Coordinates of C-alpha atoms in Angstrom, one line a residue:
Chain A
X1 CA -15.6 85.7 -161.2
X2 CA -19.0 86.8 -162.4
X3 CA -18.1 90.3 -163.3
X4 CA -17.7 91.6 -166.9
X5 CA -14.1 91.9 -167.7
X6 CA -12.4 95.2 -167.2
X7 CA -8.8 96.2 -167.5
X8 CA -7.9 95.9 -163.8
X9 CA -9.5 92.5 -163.5
X10 CA -7.1 90.9 -166.0
X11 CA -4.0 89.1 -164.6
X12 CA -0.7 91.0 -164.5
X13 CA 1.2 91.3 -167.8
X14 CA 4.1 89.2 -166.6
X15 CA 1.9 86.2 -165.8
X16 CA 0.1 86.5 -169.2
X17 CA 3.4 86.5 -171.1
X18 CA 4.7 83.5 -169.2
X19 CA 1.4 81.7 -169.9
X20 CA 1.5 82.7 -173.6
X21 CA 5.1 81.5 -174.0
X22 CA 4.4 78.2 -172.3
X23 CA 1.3 77.5 -174.4
X24 CA 3.1 78.5 -177.6
X25 CA 5.9 76.1 -176.7
X26 CA 3.4 73.3 -176.0
X27 CA 1.6 74.0 -179.3
X28 CA 4.8 73.9 -181.3
X29 CA 5.8 70.7 -179.6
X30 CA 2.5 69.1 -180.5
X31 CA 2.7 70.3 -184.1
X32 CA 6.2 68.9 -184.3
X33 CA 5.0 65.6 -183.0
X34 CA 2.3 65.4 -185.6
X35 CA 4.6 66.4 -188.4
X36 CA 7.4 64.1 -187.4
X37 CA 5.2 61.1 -186.6
X38 CA 4.1 61.1 -190.3
X39 CA 1.1 59.1 -191.5
X40 CA -0.8 57.4 -188.8
X41 CA -1.3 53.7 -188.5
X42 CA -3.8 52.2 -191.0
X43 CA -7.3 53.0 -189.8
X44 CA -10.3 50.8 -189.1
X45 CA -12.1 51.6 -192.3
X46 CA -11.3 48.2 -193.9
X47 CA -12.5 46.3 -190.8
X48 CA -15.7 48.4 -190.7
X49 CA -16.3 47.9 -194.4
X50 CA -15.9 44.2 -194.0
X51 CA -18.3 43.9 -191.1
X52 CA -20.9 46.4 -192.5
X53 CA -23.1 43.8 -194.2
X54 CA -23.7 42.1 -190.8
X55 CA -24.5 45.4 -189.0
X56 CA -28.1 45.9 -190.2
X57 CA -27.4 49.4 -191.5
X58 CA -25.6 50.8 -194.5
X59 CA -24.2 54.0 -193.0
X60 CA -20.8 53.2 -191.5
X61 CA -20.9 55.9 -188.8
X62 CA -24.3 54.6 -187.6
X63 CA -23.0 51.0 -187.7
X64 CA -20.0 52.0 -185.5
X65 CA -22.2 54.0 -183.1
X66 CA -25.0 51.6 -182.6
X67 CA -23.5 48.2 -183.4
X68 CA -19.7 47.8 -183.3
X69 CA -19.2 50.3 -180.4
X70 CA -22.7 50.4 -179.0
X71 CA -21.2 50.2 -175.5
X72 CA -19.9 53.8 -176.0
X73 CA -23.3 55.0 -177.1
X74 CA -25.1 53.2 -174.2
X75 CA -22.7 54.9 -171.7
X76 CA -23.1 58.2 -173.5
X77 CA -26.9 58.0 -173.1
X78 CA -26.2 57.2 -169.4
X79 CA -23.9 60.3 -169.2
X80 CA -26.7 62.5 -170.6
X81 CA -29.1 60.9 -168.1
X82 CA -26.8 61.6 -165.2
X83 CA -26.4 65.2 -166.3
X84 CA -30.1 65.6 -166.5
X85 CA -30.6 64.1 -163.1
X86 CA -27.9 66.4 -161.6
X87 CA -29.8 69.5 -162.9
X88 CA -33.3 68.2 -162.1
X89 CA -33.4 70.0 -158.7
X90 CA -32.8 73.3 -160.5
X91 CA -35.9 72.8 -162.5
X92 CA -38.9 74.9 -162.0
X93 CA -41.8 72.7 -161.1
X94 CA -44.6 75.0 -162.2
X95 CA -44.7 77.4 -165.1
X96 CA -43.6 80.9 -164.2
X97 CA -46.4 83.3 -163.9
X98 CA -45.9 86.1 -166.4
X99 CA -46.7 89.2 -164.5
X100 CA -45.5 91.6 -167.0
X101 CA -47.1 91.4 -170.5
X102 CA -44.8 89.6 -172.8
X103 CA -44.9 91.2 -176.3
X104 CA -45.0 88.2 -178.7
X105 CA -44.0 89.5 -182.1
X106 CA -46.5 88.5 -184.7
X107 CA -43.8 87.8 -187.3
X108 CA -41.9 85.5 -185.0
X109 CA -45.1 83.7 -184.0
X110 CA -46.1 83.1 -187.6
X111 CA -42.6 82.0 -188.5
X112 CA -42.5 79.5 -185.6
X113 CA -45.9 78.1 -186.5
X114 CA -44.5 77.4 -190.0
X115 CA -41.0 76.3 -189.0
X116 CA -41.6 74.0 -186.0
X117 CA -43.6 71.3 -187.9
X118 CA -41.0 71.4 -190.6
X119 CA -38.1 71.0 -188.1
X120 CA -39.9 68.1 -186.4
X121 CA -40.5 66.5 -189.8
X122 CA -36.8 66.9 -190.6
X123 CA -35.9 65.4 -187.3
X124 CA -37.9 62.3 -188.0
X125 CA -36.4 62.1 -191.5
X126 CA -32.8 62.3 -190.1
X127 CA -33.6 59.6 -187.6
X128 CA -34.9 57.2 -190.3
X129 CA -32.2 58.1 -192.9
X130 CA -29.4 57.4 -190.4
X131 CA -29.4 53.8 -191.5
X132 CA -28.5 54.7 -195.1
X133 CA -26.9 58.1 -195.2
X134 CA -25.6 60.7 -192.7
X135 CA -28.0 61.3 -189.9
X136 CA -29.1 59.4 -186.8
X137 CA -30.3 59.8 -183.3
X138 CA -27.9 62.6 -182.1
X139 CA -28.7 64.8 -185.1
X140 CA -32.5 64.2 -184.8
X141 CA -32.5 64.7 -181.1
X142 CA -30.5 68.0 -181.3
X143 CA -32.9 69.2 -184.0
X144 CA -36.0 68.4 -182.0
X145 CA -34.4 70.2 -179.0
X146 CA -33.8 73.2 -181.2
X147 CA -37.5 73.2 -182.2
X148 CA -38.4 73.2 -178.6
X149 CA -36.1 76.1 -177.8
X150 CA -37.6 78.0 -180.7
X151 CA -41.1 77.3 -179.4
X152 CA -40.3 78.4 -175.9
X153 CA -38.6 81.6 -177.2
X154 CA -41.7 82.5 -179.1
X155 CA -43.8 82.2 -175.9
X156 CA -45.6 79.2 -177.2
X157 CA -45.3 77.0 -174.1
X158 CA -43.3 76.8 -170.9
X159 CA -40.6 74.2 -170.6
X160 CA -41.7 73.5 -167.1
X161 CA -44.9 72.0 -168.5
X162 CA -42.9 69.2 -170.1
X163 CA -43.3 65.7 -168.5
X164 CA -39.5 65.5 -168.1
X165 CA -38.9 62.3 -166.1
X166 CA -40.5 59.7 -168.4
X167 CA -38.9 61.4 -171.5
X168 CA -35.5 61.5 -169.9
X169 CA -35.5 57.8 -168.9
X170 CA -37.0 56.2 -172.0
X171 CA -33.7 56.2 -174.0
X172 CA -31.6 54.5 -171.3
X173 CA -34.4 52.0 -170.4
X174 CA -35.1 50.9 -174.0
X175 CA -31.3 50.7 -174.8
X176 CA -30.6 48.6 -171.7
X177 CA -33.6 46.4 -172.2
X178 CA -32.7 45.7 -175.8
X179 CA -29.1 45.0 -174.8
X180 CA -30.1 42.6 -172.2
X181 CA -32.8 40.9 -174.4
X182 CA -30.4 40.3 -177.3
X183 CA -27.9 39.1 -174.7
X184 CA -30.3 36.4 -173.6
X185 CA -30.7 35.3 -177.2
X186 CA -27.2 35.5 -178.6
X187 CA -25.3 35.0 -175.4
X188 CA -23.4 38.3 -175.5
X189 CA -24.5 41.7 -174.1
X190 CA -25.4 44.1 -177.0
X191 CA -24.7 41.4 -179.6
X192 CA -27.7 41.8 -182.0
X193 CA -28.9 38.9 -184.1
X194 CA -27.9 39.8 -187.6
X195 CA -31.4 39.4 -189.1
X196 CA -33.0 41.8 -186.6
X197 CA -30.2 44.2 -186.2
X198 CA -31.7 46.9 -188.4
X199 CA -35.0 47.0 -186.6
X200 CA -33.4 46.9 -183.2
X201 CA -31.1 49.8 -184.1
X202 CA -34.0 51.9 -185.3
X203 CA -35.9 51.2 -182.0
X204 CA -33.0 52.1 -179.9
X205 CA -32.3 55.2 -182.0
X206 CA -36.0 56.4 -181.7
X207 CA -35.9 56.1 -177.9
X208 CA -32.5 57.7 -177.7
X209 CA -33.7 60.6 -179.9
X210 CA -36.6 61.3 -177.5
X211 CA -34.2 61.2 -174.5
X212 CA -31.5 63.4 -176.1
X213 CA -34.1 66.0 -177.1
X214 CA -35.7 66.0 -173.7
X215 CA -32.3 66.2 -171.9
X216 CA -31.1 69.2 -174.0
X217 CA -34.4 70.9 -173.7
X218 CA -34.5 70.4 -169.9
X219 CA -30.9 71.8 -169.6
X220 CA -32.0 74.9 -171.6
X221 CA -35.1 75.3 -169.6
X222 CA -33.2 75.2 -166.3
X223 CA -31.2 78.2 -167.6
X224 CA -33.9 80.1 -169.3
X225 CA -36.6 79.6 -166.6
X226 CA -34.7 79.5 -163.4
X227 CA -36.2 78.5 -160.0
X228 CA -36.5 81.4 -157.6
X229 CA -33.5 81.5 -155.3
X230 CA -34.0 79.9 -151.9
X231 CA -34.5 76.2 -151.1
X232 CA -34.4 73.9 -154.1
X233 CA -37.3 71.9 -155.3
X234 CA -37.7 68.8 -153.3
X235 CA -36.2 70.1 -150.1
X236 CA -38.5 70.8 -147.2
X237 CA -39.3 74.5 -146.8
X238 CA -39.8 75.6 -143.2
X239 CA -43.4 76.6 -142.7
X240 CA -43.6 80.4 -142.4
Chain B
X1 CA -2.6 78.4 -205.6
X2 CA -5.3 75.9 -206.4
X3 CA -8.8 76.7 -205.4
X4 CA -9.0 73.7 -203.0
X5 CA -6.1 74.9 -200.9
X6 CA -7.4 78.5 -200.9
X7 CA -10.7 77.2 -199.4
X8 CA -8.8 75.2 -196.7
X9 CA -6.5 78.0 -195.8
X10 CA -9.4 80.5 -195.6
X11 CA -11.4 78.1 -193.4
X12 CA -8.5 77.3 -191.1
X13 CA -7.5 80.9 -190.7
X14 CA -11.1 82.0 -190.1
X15 CA -11.6 79.4 -187.4
X16 CA -8.4 80.4 -185.6
X17 CA -9.1 84.1 -185.8
X18 CA -12.7 83.7 -184.6
X19 CA -11.5 81.6 -181.7
X20 CA -8.9 84.2 -180.7
X21 CA -11.4 87.1 -181.0
X22 CA -14.0 85.2 -179.0
X23 CA -11.6 84.5 -176.1
X24 CA -9.8 87.9 -176.1
X25 CA -12.7 90.3 -176.2
X26 CA -13.7 91.9 -172.9
X27 CA -17.4 92.0 -173.9
X28 CA -19.2 88.9 -172.9
X29 CA -22.0 89.2 -175.4
X30 CA -19.5 89.7 -178.2
X31 CA -17.6 86.6 -177.0
X32 CA -20.7 84.5 -177.2
X33 CA -21.8 85.7 -180.6
X34 CA -18.3 85.1 -181.9
X35 CA -18.3 81.6 -180.4
X36 CA -21.6 80.9 -182.3
X37 CA -20.0 82.1 -185.5
X38 CA -17.0 79.8 -184.8
X39 CA -19.5 76.9 -184.5
X40 CA -20.9 77.7 -187.9
X41 CA -17.4 77.9 -189.5
X42 CA -16.4 74.6 -187.8
X43 CA -19.5 73.0 -189.3
X44 CA -18.3 74.0 -192.8
X45 CA -14.9 72.6 -191.9
X46 CA -16.4 69.2 -191.0
X47 CA -18.3 69.1 -194.2
X48 CA -15.1 70.0 -196.0
X49 CA -13.3 67.1 -194.3
X50 CA -16.0 64.6 -195.4
X51 CA -17.5 64.2 -192.0
X52 CA -21.1 64.9 -192.9
X53 CA -22.6 63.2 -189.9
X54 CA -20.5 65.3 -187.6
X55 CA -21.3 68.5 -189.6
X56 CA -25.1 67.9 -189.1
X57 CA -24.7 67.4 -185.4
X58 CA -22.4 70.4 -185.0
X59 CA -24.8 72.6 -187.0
X60 CA -27.6 71.7 -184.6
X61 CA -25.7 71.6 -181.4
X62 CA -22.5 73.7 -181.7
X63 CA -24.0 76.5 -183.6
X64 CA -27.6 76.3 -182.3
X65 CA -28.2 74.9 -178.8
X66 CA -24.9 75.9 -177.2
X67 CA -25.6 79.5 -178.3
X68 CA -29.0 79.4 -176.8
X69 CA -27.6 77.9 -173.5
X70 CA -24.8 80.5 -173.3
X71 CA -27.1 83.4 -174.0
X72 CA -29.6 82.2 -171.4
X73 CA -26.8 81.9 -168.8
X74 CA -25.5 85.3 -169.9
X75 CA -28.9 86.9 -169.3
X76 CA -29.1 85.4 -165.8
X77 CA -25.7 86.6 -164.8
X78 CA -26.7 90.2 -165.6
X79 CA -29.4 90.2 -163.0
X80 CA -28.6 90.9 -159.4
X81 CA -28.1 87.7 -157.4
X82 CA -30.0 86.9 -154.3
X83 CA -33.7 87.5 -153.9
X84 CA -35.4 87.6 -157.3
X85 CA -37.7 90.2 -156.1
X86 CA -35.0 92.9 -156.3
X87 CA -34.1 92.0 -159.8
X88 CA -32.4 94.8 -161.6
X89 CA -33.6 96.4 -164.8
X90 CA -31.8 96.3 -168.1
X91 CA -29.7 99.4 -167.3
X92 CA -27.9 97.5 -164.5
X93 CA -24.2 97.1 -165.3
X94 CA -22.8 94.0 -163.8
Chain C
X1 CA 1.2 70.2 -197.2
X2 CA -1.6 67.8 -197.2
X3 CA -5.1 68.6 -196.2
X4 CA -5.1 66.4 -193.1
X5 CA -1.8 67.8 -191.9
X6 CA -3.1 71.3 -192.3
X7 CA -6.2 70.7 -190.3
X8 CA -4.3 68.8 -187.6
X9 CA -2.1 71.8 -187.1
X10 CA -5.2 74.1 -187.1
X11 CA -6.7 71.8 -184.4
X12 CA -3.6 72.0 -182.3
X13 CA -3.5 75.7 -182.6
X14 CA -7.2 75.9 -181.6
X15 CA -6.4 73.8 -178.5
X16 CA -3.6 76.3 -177.6
X17 CA -5.9 79.3 -178.1
X18 CA -8.5 77.6 -175.9
X19 CA -5.9 76.8 -173.2
X20 CA -4.8 80.4 -173.1
X21 CA -8.4 81.5 -172.9
X22 CA -9.0 79.1 -170.0
X23 CA -6.1 80.5 -168.0
X24 CA -6.2 84.2 -168.6
X25 CA -9.7 85.8 -168.8
X26 CA -11.2 86.2 -165.3
X27 CA -14.8 85.7 -166.2
X28 CA -16.2 82.2 -165.7
X29 CA -18.4 82.2 -168.7
X30 CA -15.5 82.9 -171.0
X31 CA -13.6 80.1 -169.3
X32 CA -16.5 77.7 -170.3
X33 CA -16.2 79.0 -173.8
X34 CA -12.5 78.3 -173.8
X35 CA -13.0 74.7 -172.7
X36 CA -15.4 74.3 -175.7
X37 CA -12.8 75.8 -178.0
X38 CA -10.2 73.3 -176.7
X39 CA -12.6 70.5 -177.3
X40 CA -13.2 71.7 -180.9
X41 CA -9.5 71.6 -181.4
X42 CA -9.3 68.0 -180.3
X43 CA -12.3 67.1 -182.6
X44 CA -10.5 68.7 -185.5
X45 CA -7.4 66.6 -185.0
X46 CA -9.5 63.5 -184.8
X47 CA -11.4 64.3 -188.0
X48 CA -8.3 65.2 -189.8
X49 CA -6.7 61.9 -188.8
X50 CA -9.8 60.1 -190.1
X51 CA -9.4 61.9 -193.4
X52 CA -5.7 61.1 -193.8
X53 CA -6.5 57.8 -195.6
X54 CA -8.7 59.4 -198.3
X55 CA -10.6 58.4 -200.3
X56 CA -11.5 55.7 -197.7
X57 CA -12.6 57.7 -194.7
X58 CA -12.3 56.0 -191.3
X59 CA -15.8 56.1 -189.6
X60 CA -14.6 55.3 -186.1
X61 CA -13.2 58.8 -185.3
X62 CA -16.4 60.3 -186.7
X63 CA -18.5 58.3 -184.3
X64 CA -16.2 59.3 -181.4
X65 CA -16.5 63.0 -182.3
X66 CA -20.2 62.7 -182.6
X67 CA -20.4 61.2 -179.1
X68 CA -17.9 63.9 -177.9
X69 CA -20.0 66.8 -179.3
X70 CA -23.1 65.6 -177.4
X71 CA -21.2 65.0 -174.2
X72 CA -19.5 68.4 -174.5
X73 CA -22.8 70.2 -174.8
X74 CA -24.2 68.3 -171.8
X75 CA -21.1 69.2 -169.8
X76 CA -21.3 72.8 -170.8
X77 CA -25.0 73.0 -169.8
X78 CA -24.2 71.4 -166.4
X79 CA -21.4 73.9 -165.8
X80 CA -23.6 76.8 -166.8
X81 CA -26.4 75.6 -164.5
X82 CA -24.0 75.3 -161.6
X83 CA -22.6 78.8 -162.3
X84 CA -26.0 80.4 -162.4
X85 CA -27.1 78.6 -159.3
X86 CA -24.0 79.7 -157.4
X87 CA -24.4 83.2 -158.6
X88 CA -28.1 83.3 -157.6
X89 CA -27.1 82.2 -154.1
X90 CA -24.2 84.5 -153.6
X91 CA -24.6 88.1 -152.6
X92 CA -22.6 91.1 -153.8
X93 CA -19.9 91.1 -151.1
X94 CA -19.2 87.4 -151.6
X95 CA -18.7 87.7 -155.3
X96 CA -16.3 90.6 -154.9
X97 CA -14.2 88.6 -152.5
X98 CA -14.3 85.5 -154.6
X99 CA -13.2 87.1 -157.8

């Protein structure tokens, strides 16, 4: 399962042919279904365009994500949180000690010094501009996580030094708190008051950006800086 | 053939060929690099289809972060499992 | 052939390629790649459908795909973490038997 492929590890030719034929048949059937079914039912663009003035933002995708279907986004932040919690035991609690001298290339270090502030700036811009043009929390969070990966690759800092837990939780907490608070005002969970919708969406997005970036960075850190094998962090190690 | 359709056909064919090459190669490193290239080409496809929001996210995640994750996992699967003290050198063939 | 139909067919073909890649290669990392390729195919069908009412583009599938991309990368990272952990805990004899 973990070995590089070699010729004798591949399944027998007969099985491969049967699989290939079955998949080709399935693909052709799906294509036929798409071709025969013709134009799909009218989409929701008219409904979105009609409700856009009440959403607090001007970008229809952001309006759908954080206002019309904000339940989806809330649960997606929850999914990210659950994934982060699931991999938290695999996290290295202290920075690995670099026993062998790591050669940090001067060109890479200089480039990172120049690039990372720019990437962080672009992330902030994307977060803000999401209300008016393509951009938003997901893009900004992914960009920030990319900056963190770059920084850790250049040997700038260890991802284990990141205060992960508060950063992971802030998105879900702020989103849920805002959802409940507006629910108390307007009577429906996640139903923003029209006048304050723009500000609330920006607050939620800012918190979500931090959590998305932290989650992605944590997931990368678990893979790049593994815990030593043996008992996981948090389990009691027998005194030896 | 109009230039628009040429772009579409080239993009579509490129995406399919890259996906096939990535999944049919027996060299894992090659597979991962081809997958990252696939992410970049798919980004152009999203932009071509007018989904700019999705294109930005795909550029950052599909082509950037997923590649970093996969390469980090690939590097770990090349070292000998078990005790980290008997970690193999780069010449170890897994 | 219209643009959205062409990209729908591309997406379905991508799904098929991913399914083959999921079933045939024995290495677990390549299977994870294959699941991602399948997901990309599904996204492509959705985006092509959203584009089929051009010039008005339906933003709802775009939002769904955006959500899907982030969830897909989280799922991939979880799978990779579990694979690496299992690999680190297994020894050589086990992994030969389990292949």
